[in-house]
Amino acid sequence: MKKTIISMLIALCAAATAFAQEGKMAVGAQLSYASCNENLGIGAKVQYYISDPVCLEASANYFFKNDCVSAWDINLNGHYLIRLGSAFHFYPLAGITFSRWNAEVDYAGPVWHTVKSSVNRFGINIGAGLEYEVAPCLIASLECKYQAIKDFDQAVISLGLAYKF
C-alpha cells in the first residue's frame, strides 16, 4: 500500500512539473470523508489554471480501513471558478475517477486465516466546491462531490489547503 501511495504522489509531482511553465499552479493536501463505508481519508492534489476561470485538478486519496474495508482513488476533475467576492470562489466540478476497494477479514475457525479481496472501478465525479484565498499564495477549500461508481456510489466531502505559485 505504501508503494502505491508513493507512486501516486510521484505521478502528481511529475504532472506538476510538466505544466509548471505554462500557467499558475497549486499543490496541496486534503482530508476527506467517504460515505460508502464511512471512511476517513487523506490526499494530495495538483491544480493547473488553464485560464482565469478554468482549472484542472488531479488528486489522489487514501481512505483508512473501516469495517474491514479500505480504499484509494485517483481523480481528474475540471473546475469552473465563479468569483463571489475578493477572496471567495464557487466552482462546479466534473471529472473521472479510478478507485480500488480492499477488504480484509480475519476468521478464527479451526485454523486462523485472513481472506482478502479487492475491486477496481472507474467512475465519474460531479459536485461543487468553495475556495477561499487565505493569502495571495494560500488557498483553503471545501468540496462535495458524488462519485458514480458501479456498486460503490458515494459522496466525498473534502477539506483542503493548497499553495499557489
PDB file of C-alpha atoms in Angstrom:
ATOM      1  CA  MET A   1       0.000   0.000   0.000  1.00  0.00           C
ATOM      2  CA  LYS A   2       2.846   2.383   0.827  1.00  0.00           C
ATOM      3  CA  LYS A   3       4.366   1.785  -2.612  1.00  0.00           C
ATOM      4  CA  THR A   4       1.046   2.640  -4.256  1.00  0.00           C
ATOM      5  CA  ILE A   5       0.664   5.895  -2.320  1.00  0.00           C
ATOM      6  CA  ILE A   6       4.267   6.899  -3.000  1.00  0.00           C
ATOM      7  CA  SER A   7       3.816   6.119  -6.712  1.00  0.00           C
ATOM      8  CA  MET A   8       0.659   8.255  -6.856  1.00  0.00           C
ATOM      9  CA  LEU A   9       2.423  11.179  -5.163  1.00  0.00           C
ATOM     10  CA  ILE A  10       5.382  10.917  -7.566  1.00  0.00           C
ATOM     11  CA  ALA A  11       2.976  10.920 -10.532  1.00  0.00           C
ATOM     12  CA  LEU A  12       1.221  14.023  -9.158  1.00  0.00           C
ATOM     13  CA  CYS A  13       4.559  15.811  -8.717  1.00  0.00           C
ATOM     14  CA  ALA A  14       5.604  14.840 -12.248  1.00  0.00           C
ATOM     15  CA  ALA A  15       2.351  16.264 -13.599  1.00  0.00           C
ATOM     16  CA  ALA A  16       3.023  19.471 -11.669  1.00  0.00           C
ATOM     17  CA  THR A  17       6.493  19.948 -13.119  1.00  0.00           C
ATOM     18  CA  ALA A  18       5.314  19.169 -16.650  1.00  0.00           C
ATOM     19  CA  PHE A  19       2.954  22.154 -16.630  1.00  0.00           C
ATOM     20  CA  ALA A  20       4.948  24.494 -14.382  1.00  0.00           C
ATOM     21  CA  GLN A  21       5.992  26.875 -17.182  1.00  0.00           C
ATOM     22  CA  GLU A  22       2.569  27.345 -18.808  1.00  0.00           C
ATOM     23  CA  GLY A  23       0.336  28.867 -16.107  1.00  0.00           C
ATOM     24  CA  LYS A  24      -0.395  29.177 -12.420  1.00  0.00           C
ATOM     25  CA  MET A  25      -0.452  26.038 -10.341  1.00  0.00           C
ATOM     26  CA  ALA A  26      -1.300  24.951  -6.823  1.00  0.00           C
ATOM     27  CA  VAL A  27      -0.153  21.925  -4.836  1.00  0.00           C
ATOM     28  CA  GLY A  28      -1.880  20.842  -1.653  1.00  0.00           C
ATOM     29  CA  ALA A  29      -3.244  18.284   0.763  1.00  0.00           C
ATOM     30  CA  GLN A  30      -6.751  17.371   1.834  1.00  0.00           C
ATOM     31  CA  LEU A  31      -8.729  15.482   4.456  1.00  0.00           C
ATOM     32  CA  SER A  32     -11.743  13.576   3.152  1.00  0.00           C
ATOM     33  CA  TYR A  33     -14.785  11.622   4.268  1.00  0.00           C
ATOM     34  CA  ALA A  34     -16.336   8.968   2.000  1.00  0.00           C
ATOM     35  CA  SER A  35     -19.931   7.960   2.664  1.00  0.00           C
ATOM     36  CA  CYS A  36     -19.919   4.470   1.110  1.00  0.00           C
ATOM     37  CA  ASN A  37     -18.136   2.821   4.025  1.00  0.00           C
ATOM     38  CA  GLU A  38     -17.819   5.898   6.259  1.00  0.00           C
ATOM     39  CA  ASN A  39     -14.054   6.051   5.704  1.00  0.00           C
ATOM     40  CA  LEU A  40     -11.826   8.995   6.624  1.00  0.00           C
ATOM     41  CA  GLY A  41      -9.019   9.730   4.218  1.00  0.00           C
ATOM     42  CA  ILE A  42      -6.018  11.863   3.351  1.00  0.00           C
ATOM     43  CA  GLY A  43      -4.898  13.002  -0.054  1.00  0.00           C
ATOM     44  CA  ALA A  44      -2.771  15.191  -2.271  1.00  0.00           C
ATOM     45  CA  LYS A  45      -3.783  17.386  -5.186  1.00  0.00           C
ATOM     46  CA  VAL A  46      -2.256  19.377  -8.020  1.00  0.00           C
ATOM     47  CA  GLN A  47      -4.203  22.165  -9.722  1.00  0.00           C
ATOM     48  CA  TYR A  48      -3.360  23.772 -13.036  1.00  0.00           C
ATOM     49  CA  TYR A  49      -5.137  27.002 -14.026  1.00  0.00           C
ATOM     50  CA  ILE A  50      -5.693  26.872 -17.798  1.00  0.00           C
ATOM     51  CA  SER A  51      -7.294  30.309 -17.805  1.00  0.00           C
ATOM     52  CA  ASP A  52      -8.713  32.687 -15.220  1.00  0.00           C
ATOM     53  CA  PRO A  53     -11.922  30.706 -14.568  1.00  0.00           C
ATOM     54  CA  VAL A  54     -10.878  27.189 -15.699  1.00  0.00           C
ATOM     55  CA  CYS A  55      -8.814  24.845 -13.539  1.00  0.00           C
ATOM     56  CA  LEU A  56      -7.821  21.179 -13.931  1.00  0.00           C
ATOM     57  CA  GLU A  57      -7.189  19.191 -10.769  1.00  0.00           C
ATOM     58  CA  ALA A  58      -5.514  15.810 -10.326  1.00  0.00           C
ATOM     59  CA  SER A  59      -5.878  14.259  -6.889  1.00  0.00           C
ATOM     60  CA  ALA A  60      -5.199  11.015  -5.067  1.00  0.00           C
ATOM     61  CA  ASN A  61      -6.795   9.918  -1.791  1.00  0.00           C
ATOM     62  CA  TYR A  62      -6.296   7.041   0.595  1.00  0.00           C
ATOM     63  CA  PHE A  63      -9.294   6.098   2.756  1.00  0.00           C
ATOM     64  CA  PHE A  64      -8.390   4.346   6.016  1.00  0.00           C
ATOM     65  CA  LYS A  65      -9.809   0.944   6.915  1.00  0.00           C
ATOM     66  CA  ASN A  66     -13.283   0.936   8.454  1.00  0.00           C
ATOM     67  CA  ASP A  67     -15.339  -2.243   8.912  1.00  0.00           C
ATOM     68  CA  CYS A  68     -12.541  -4.243   7.237  1.00  0.00           C
ATOM     69  CA  VAL A  69     -12.638  -2.079   4.064  1.00  0.00           C
ATOM     70  CA  SER A  70     -10.087   0.485   2.871  1.00  0.00           C
ATOM     71  CA  ALA A  71      -9.886   2.277  -0.468  1.00  0.00           C
ATOM     72  CA  TRP A  72      -7.895   4.681  -2.610  1.00  0.00           C
ATOM     73  CA  ASP A  73      -8.810   6.750  -5.612  1.00  0.00           C
ATOM     74  CA  ILE A  74      -7.249   8.873  -8.334  1.00  0.00           C
ATOM     75  CA  ASN A  75      -9.319  11.720  -9.784  1.00  0.00           C
ATOM     76  CA  LEU A  76      -9.075  14.147 -12.688  1.00  0.00           C
ATOM     77  CA  ASN A  77     -11.611  16.971 -12.393  1.00  0.00           C
ATOM     78  CA  GLY A  78     -12.335  20.230 -14.170  1.00  0.00           C
ATOM     79  CA  HIS A  79     -13.411  23.294 -12.158  1.00  0.00           C
ATOM     80  CA  TYR A  80     -15.072  26.460 -13.422  1.00  0.00           C
ATOM     81  CA  LEU A  81     -14.329  29.204 -10.885  1.00  0.00           C
ATOM     82  CA  ILE A  82     -17.027  31.808 -10.223  1.00  0.00           C
ATOM     83  CA  ARG A  83     -15.854  34.775  -8.148  1.00  0.00           C
ATOM     84  CA  LEU A  84     -18.172  35.509  -5.200  1.00  0.00           C
ATOM     85  CA  GLY A  85     -16.056  38.259  -3.661  1.00  0.00           C
ATOM     86  CA  SER A  86     -12.488  39.407  -3.468  1.00  0.00           C
ATOM     87  CA  ALA A  87     -11.323  36.166  -1.801  1.00  0.00           C
ATOM     88  CA  PHE A  88     -14.126  33.608  -2.416  1.00  0.00           C
ATOM     89  CA  HIS A  89     -14.762  31.368  -5.421  1.00  0.00           C
ATOM     90  CA  PHE A  90     -17.545  28.867  -6.024  1.00  0.00           C
ATOM     91  CA  TYR A  91     -16.976  26.122  -8.588  1.00  0.00           C
ATOM     92  CA  PRO A  92     -18.964  23.311 -10.128  1.00  0.00           C
ATOM     93  CA  LEU A  93     -16.816  20.289 -10.975  1.00  0.00           C
ATOM     94  CA  ALA A  94     -16.972  17.277 -13.251  1.00  0.00           C
ATOM     95  CA  GLY A  95     -14.433  14.561 -13.928  1.00  0.00           C
ATOM     96  CA  ILE A  96     -13.405  10.922 -13.796  1.00  0.00           C
ATOM     97  CA  THR A  97     -12.208   8.645 -11.025  1.00  0.00           C
ATOM     98  CA  PHE A  98     -10.421   5.324 -10.672  1.00  0.00           C
ATOM     99  CA  SER A  99     -10.788   3.583  -7.320  1.00  0.00           C
ATOM    100  CA  ARG A 100      -9.626   0.411  -5.626  1.00  0.00           C
ATOM    101  CA  TRP A 101     -11.549  -1.092  -2.723  1.00  0.00           C
ATOM    102  CA  ASN A 102      -9.769  -3.575  -0.438  1.00  0.00           C
ATOM    103  CA  ALA A 103     -11.463  -5.891   2.077  1.00  0.00           C
ATOM    104  CA  GLU A 104      -9.569  -7.943   4.621  1.00  0.00           C
ATOM    105  CA  VAL A 105     -11.437 -10.206   7.049  1.00  0.00           C
ATOM    106  CA  ASP A 106      -9.879 -12.471   9.709  1.00  0.00           C
ATOM    107  CA  TYR A 107     -11.621 -15.765  10.504  1.00  0.00           C
ATOM    108  CA  ALA A 108     -10.970 -17.683  13.699  1.00  0.00           C
ATOM    109  CA  GLY A 109     -12.228 -21.153  12.821  1.00  0.00           C
ATOM    110  CA  PRO A 110     -10.292 -24.378  13.239  1.00  0.00           C
ATOM    111  CA  VAL A 111      -7.407 -22.549  11.564  1.00  0.00           C
ATOM    112  CA  TRP A 112      -6.879 -18.775  11.836  1.00  0.00           C
ATOM    113  CA  HIS A 113      -6.783 -17.259   8.366  1.00  0.00           C
ATOM    114  CA  THR A 114      -7.318 -13.976   6.565  1.00  0.00           C
ATOM    115  CA  VAL A 115      -9.479 -13.557   3.470  1.00  0.00           C
ATOM    116  CA  LYS A 116      -8.514 -10.653   1.207  1.00  0.00           C
ATOM    117  CA  SER A 117     -10.409  -9.250  -1.736  1.00  0.00           C
ATOM    118  CA  SER A 118     -10.081  -6.151  -3.906  1.00  0.00           C
ATOM    119  CA  VAL A 119     -12.134  -4.468  -6.634  1.00  0.00           C
ATOM    120  CA  ASN A 120     -11.058  -1.827  -9.171  1.00  0.00           C
ATOM    121  CA  ARG A 121     -13.621   0.533 -10.693  1.00  0.00           C
ATOM    122  CA  PHE A 122     -13.801   3.566 -12.991  1.00  0.00           C
ATOM    123  CA  GLY A 123     -16.458   6.174 -12.393  1.00  0.00           C
ATOM    124  CA  ILE A 124     -17.455   9.791 -12.833  1.00  0.00           C
ATOM    125  CA  ASN A 125     -17.360  12.730 -10.427  1.00  0.00           C
ATOM    126  CA  ILE A 126     -19.838  15.570 -10.217  1.00  0.00           C
ATOM    127  CA  GLY A 127     -20.032  18.173  -7.492  1.00  0.00           C
ATOM    128  CA  ALA A 128     -19.175  21.657  -6.299  1.00  0.00           C
ATOM    129  CA  GLY A 129     -16.763  23.459  -4.033  1.00  0.00           C
ATOM    130  CA  LEU A 130     -15.731  26.711  -2.399  1.00  0.00           C
ATOM    131  CA  GLU A 131     -12.256  28.245  -2.357  1.00  0.00           C
ATOM    132  CA  TYR A 132     -11.056  30.960  -0.005  1.00  0.00           C
ATOM    133  CA  GLU A 133      -7.805  32.812  -0.681  1.00  0.00           C
ATOM    134  CA  VAL A 134      -6.270  32.932   2.798  1.00  0.00           C
ATOM    135  CA  ALA A 135      -3.272  34.781   1.324  1.00  0.00           C
ATOM    136  CA  PRO A 136      -2.218  35.544  -2.274  1.00  0.00           C
ATOM    137  CA  CYS A 137      -0.460  32.157  -2.418  1.00  0.00           C
ATOM    138  CA  LEU A 138      -2.568  30.065   0.013  1.00  0.00           C
ATOM    139  CA  ILE A 139      -5.998  28.587  -0.790  1.00  0.00           C
ATOM    140  CA  ALA A 140      -8.386  26.791   1.592  1.00  0.00           C
ATOM    141  CA  SER A 141     -11.126  24.690   0.004  1.00  0.00           C
ATOM    142  CA  LEU A 142     -14.273  22.778   0.880  1.00  0.00           C
ATOM    143  CA  GLU A 143     -15.550  20.361  -1.763  1.00  0.00           C
ATOM    144  CA  CYS A 144     -18.506  17.985  -2.043  1.00  0.00           C
ATOM    145  CA  LYS A 145     -18.700  15.536  -4.919  1.00  0.00           C
ATOM    146  CA  TYR A 146     -20.677  12.491  -5.855  1.00  0.00           C
ATOM    147  CA  GLN A 147     -18.726   9.576  -7.294  1.00  0.00           C
ATOM    148  CA  ALA A 148     -20.874   7.362  -9.532  1.00  0.00           C
ATOM    149  CA  ILE A 149     -19.021   4.038  -9.369  1.00  0.00           C
ATOM    150  CA  LYS A 150     -20.646   0.674 -10.066  1.00  0.00           C
ATOM    151  CA  ASP A 151     -21.501  -0.954  -6.690  1.00  0.00           C
ATOM    152  CA  PHE A 152     -19.596   1.795  -4.814  1.00  0.00           C
ATOM    153  CA  ASP A 153     -21.504   5.073  -5.380  1.00  0.00           C
ATOM    154  CA  GLN A 154     -20.605   7.560  -2.684  1.00  0.00           C
ATOM    155  CA  ALA A 155     -20.448  11.168  -1.617  1.00  0.00           C
ATOM    156  CA  VAL A 156     -16.995  12.538  -0.767  1.00  0.00           C
ATOM    157  CA  ILE A 157     -16.521  15.670   1.324  1.00  0.00           C
ATOM    158  CA  SER A 158     -13.007  17.171   1.351  1.00  0.00           C
ATOM    159  CA  LEU A 159     -11.327  19.989   3.247  1.00  0.00           C
ATOM    160  CA  GLY A 160      -8.059  21.123   1.651  1.00  0.00           C
ATOM    161  CA  LEU A 161      -5.211  23.575   1.756  1.00  0.00           C
ATOM    162  CA  ALA A 162      -3.053  24.395  -1.270  1.00  0.00           C
ATOM    163  CA  TYR A 163      -0.036  26.570  -2.045  1.00  0.00           C
ATOM    164  CA  LYS A 164      -0.454  28.536  -5.287  1.00  0.00           C
ATOM    165  CA  PHE A 165       2.581  29.527  -7.367  1.00  0.00           C
TER     166      PHE A 165
END
